[in-house]
């Protein structure tokens, strides 16, 4: 069994996951840019039951997604402000973790088989897609949840 801990910058909020992610999303949307203060976010997605808060109690900010119109709940430390994870009205049984908040941010696999890059059209500086990975100009699904066909490039795609 996997037991991977993580938490906020000050240590007041701690969590762990007990399974590998279902998939990993690298997102370049404006929300992820603003939420991370950089060009995008790497977000491993988990089934909700494998995630647990082990110390502290996060505050929650509810954001209405520009893409789906549905709520995204941003969970963060009340002391230092670090955002640790997201929950979604659209997918109530799933949870996304800000990868950089794991004690070992590189513990999970990030491969063409389990990962995708989304919102390429919103990407800024330093953004790229490795060869062989699934890529989407916007979201990977329509508002009603219908999956879209990815682009797969045979070379590294530098976005800006």
Coordinates of C-alpha atoms in Angstrom, one line a residue:
X1 CA 0.0 0.0 0.0
X2 CA 1.2 3.5 -0.8
X3 CA 1.3 6.0 2.0
X4 CA 2.4 9.4 0.7
X5 CA 2.3 12.4 3.1
X6 CA 2.2 16.1 2.2
X7 CA 1.1 19.4 3.6
X8 CA 1.4 23.1 3.7
X9 CA 4.4 25.4 3.9
X10 CA 4.1 26.0 7.7
X11 CA 3.2 22.4 8.7
X12 CA -0.1 23.3 10.3
X13 CA -2.1 21.3 7.6
X14 CA -1.0 17.7 6.8
X15 CA -2.5 15.0 4.7
X16 CA -1.7 11.6 3.1
X17 CA -2.9 9.5 0.3
X18 CA -2.9 5.7 0.4
X19 CA -3.0 4.8 -3.3
X20 CA -1.4 6.0 -6.6
X21 CA -3.3 8.6 -8.6
X22 CA -5.9 7.5 -11.0
X23 CA -4.3 9.9 -13.5
X24 CA -2.2 13.1 -13.6
X25 CA -3.3 16.3 -15.3
X26 CA -0.9 19.1 -16.2
X27 CA -3.1 22.2 -16.6
X28 CA -2.4 25.5 -18.2
X29 CA -5.8 27.2 -17.6
X30 CA -6.0 30.7 -16.1
X31 CA -7.3 29.4 -12.8
X32 CA -4.3 27.1 -12.4
X33 CA -1.9 29.9 -13.4
X34 CA -3.4 32.2 -10.7
X35 CA -3.7 29.4 -8.1
X36 CA 0.0 28.5 -8.4
X37 CA 1.5 31.8 -9.5
X38 CA 3.3 30.1 -12.4
X39 CA 2.6 28.7 -15.9
X40 CA 0.3 25.9 -14.7
X41 CA -0.3 23.1 -12.3
X42 CA 0.5 19.4 -12.1
X43 CA -2.4 17.7 -10.4
X44 CA -2.6 14.0 -9.6
X45 CA -6.2 12.9 -9.3
X46 CA -7.4 10.4 -6.6
X47 CA -10.5 8.6 -5.5
X48 CA -11.7 10.7 -2.5
X49 CA -11.5 7.8 0.0
X50 CA -7.7 7.4 -0.4
X51 CA -7.1 11.0 0.9
X52 CA -7.1 12.0 4.5
X53 CA -6.3 15.1 6.5
X54 CA -3.9 14.1 9.3
X55 CA -3.3 17.4 11.0
X56 CA -5.2 20.7 11.0
X57 CA -8.4 21.6 9.2
X58 CA -8.3 23.4 5.8
X59 CA -10.3 26.5 5.0
X60 CA -12.2 26.3 1.7
X61 CA -12.7 28.8 -1.0
X62 CA -15.4 28.0 -3.6
X63 CA -14.6 29.1 -7.2
X64 CA -17.0 28.9 -10.1
X65 CA -15.2 27.3 -13.1
X66 CA -15.2 29.4 -16.2
X67 CA -15.2 26.2 -18.3
X68 CA -18.0 24.1 -16.7
X69 CA -19.8 26.7 -14.6
X70 CA -19.6 24.3 -11.7
X71 CA -18.0 24.8 -8.3
X72 CA -14.4 23.9 -7.6
X73 CA -13.5 23.9 -3.9
X74 CA -9.9 25.1 -3.1
X75 CA -8.7 23.7 0.2
X76 CA -5.9 25.7 1.9
X77 CA -4.1 26.3 5.2
X78 CA -5.6 29.1 7.3
X79 CA -2.2 30.0 8.7
X80 CA 0.2 30.2 5.7
X81 CA -2.3 30.2 2.8
X82 CA -0.8 27.2 1.0
X83 CA -3.4 25.5 -1.3
X84 CA -3.1 21.7 -0.8
X85 CA -6.0 20.2 -2.8
X86 CA -9.2 20.7 -4.8
X87 CA -12.6 19.0 -4.8
X88 CA -15.1 19.3 -7.5
X89 CA -18.9 19.6 -7.7
X90 CA -18.6 18.1 -11.2
X91 CA -16.7 15.0 -9.9
X92 CA -17.8 14.6 -6.2
X93 CA -15.9 11.3 -5.8
X94 CA -12.6 12.7 -7.0
X95 CA -9.9 15.0 -5.5
X96 CA -6.9 16.7 -7.1
X97 CA -3.8 17.4 -5.1
X98 CA -1.3 20.3 -5.8
X99 CA 1.7 18.0 -6.6
X100 CA 4.2 20.4 -5.0
X101 CA 2.6 19.9 -1.6
X102 CA 3.6 16.3 -1.3
X103 CA 6.7 15.7 0.9
X104 CA 8.1 13.9 -2.2
X105 CA 6.5 15.7 -5.2
X106 CA 8.0 13.2 -7.6
X107 CA 6.7 10.0 -6.0
X108 CA 4.0 9.2 -8.6
X109 CA 4.4 8.2 -12.2
X110 CA 3.9 10.8 -14.8
X111 CA 3.7 8.9 -18.1
X112 CA 1.9 9.1 -21.4
X113 CA -0.3 6.3 -20.3
X114 CA -1.6 8.0 -17.1
X115 CA -1.3 11.7 -17.9
X116 CA -2.7 14.5 -20.0
X117 CA -2.0 18.2 -20.7
X118 CA -5.0 20.5 -20.9
X119 CA -5.7 24.1 -21.8
X120 CA -2.8 24.4 -24.2
X121 CA -4.4 27.5 -25.7
X122 CA -4.0 29.4 -22.4
X123 CA -0.3 28.4 -21.8
X124 CA 2.3 31.0 -21.1
X125 CA 6.1 31.0 -21.0
X126 CA 8.0 27.9 -20.1
X127 CA 5.1 25.6 -21.0
X128 CA 5.7 22.5 -23.1
X129 CA 4.2 19.1 -23.9
X130 CA 6.5 16.1 -24.1
X131 CA 6.3 13.8 -27.1
X132 CA 3.7 11.1 -26.8
X133 CA 1.5 12.7 -24.2
X134 CA -2.2 13.3 -24.6
X135 CA -2.9 17.0 -25.2
X136 CA -6.0 19.2 -25.4
X137 CA -6.3 22.8 -26.6
X138 CA -9.0 23.3 -23.9
X139 CA -10.5 20.8 -21.4
X140 CA -10.4 17.1 -22.0
X141 CA -14.2 16.8 -21.9
X142 CA -17.2 18.8 -22.9
X143 CA -19.4 20.5 -20.2
X144 CA -21.7 17.4 -20.1
X145 CA -18.6 15.1 -19.5
X146 CA -18.2 13.7 -23.0
X147 CA -14.5 12.9 -23.6
X148 CA -12.8 14.7 -26.4
X149 CA -10.1 13.3 -28.7
X150 CA -6.6 14.3 -27.7
X151 CA -3.8 15.5 -29.9
X152 CA -0.5 13.4 -29.5
X153 CA 2.7 15.0 -30.8
X154 CA 5.7 13.1 -32.0
X155 CA 8.0 15.9 -30.7
X156 CA 8.3 18.2 -27.8
X157 CA 5.8 21.0 -28.2
X158 CA 6.9 24.4 -26.9
X159 CA 3.8 26.4 -26.3
X160 CA 5.1 30.0 -26.2

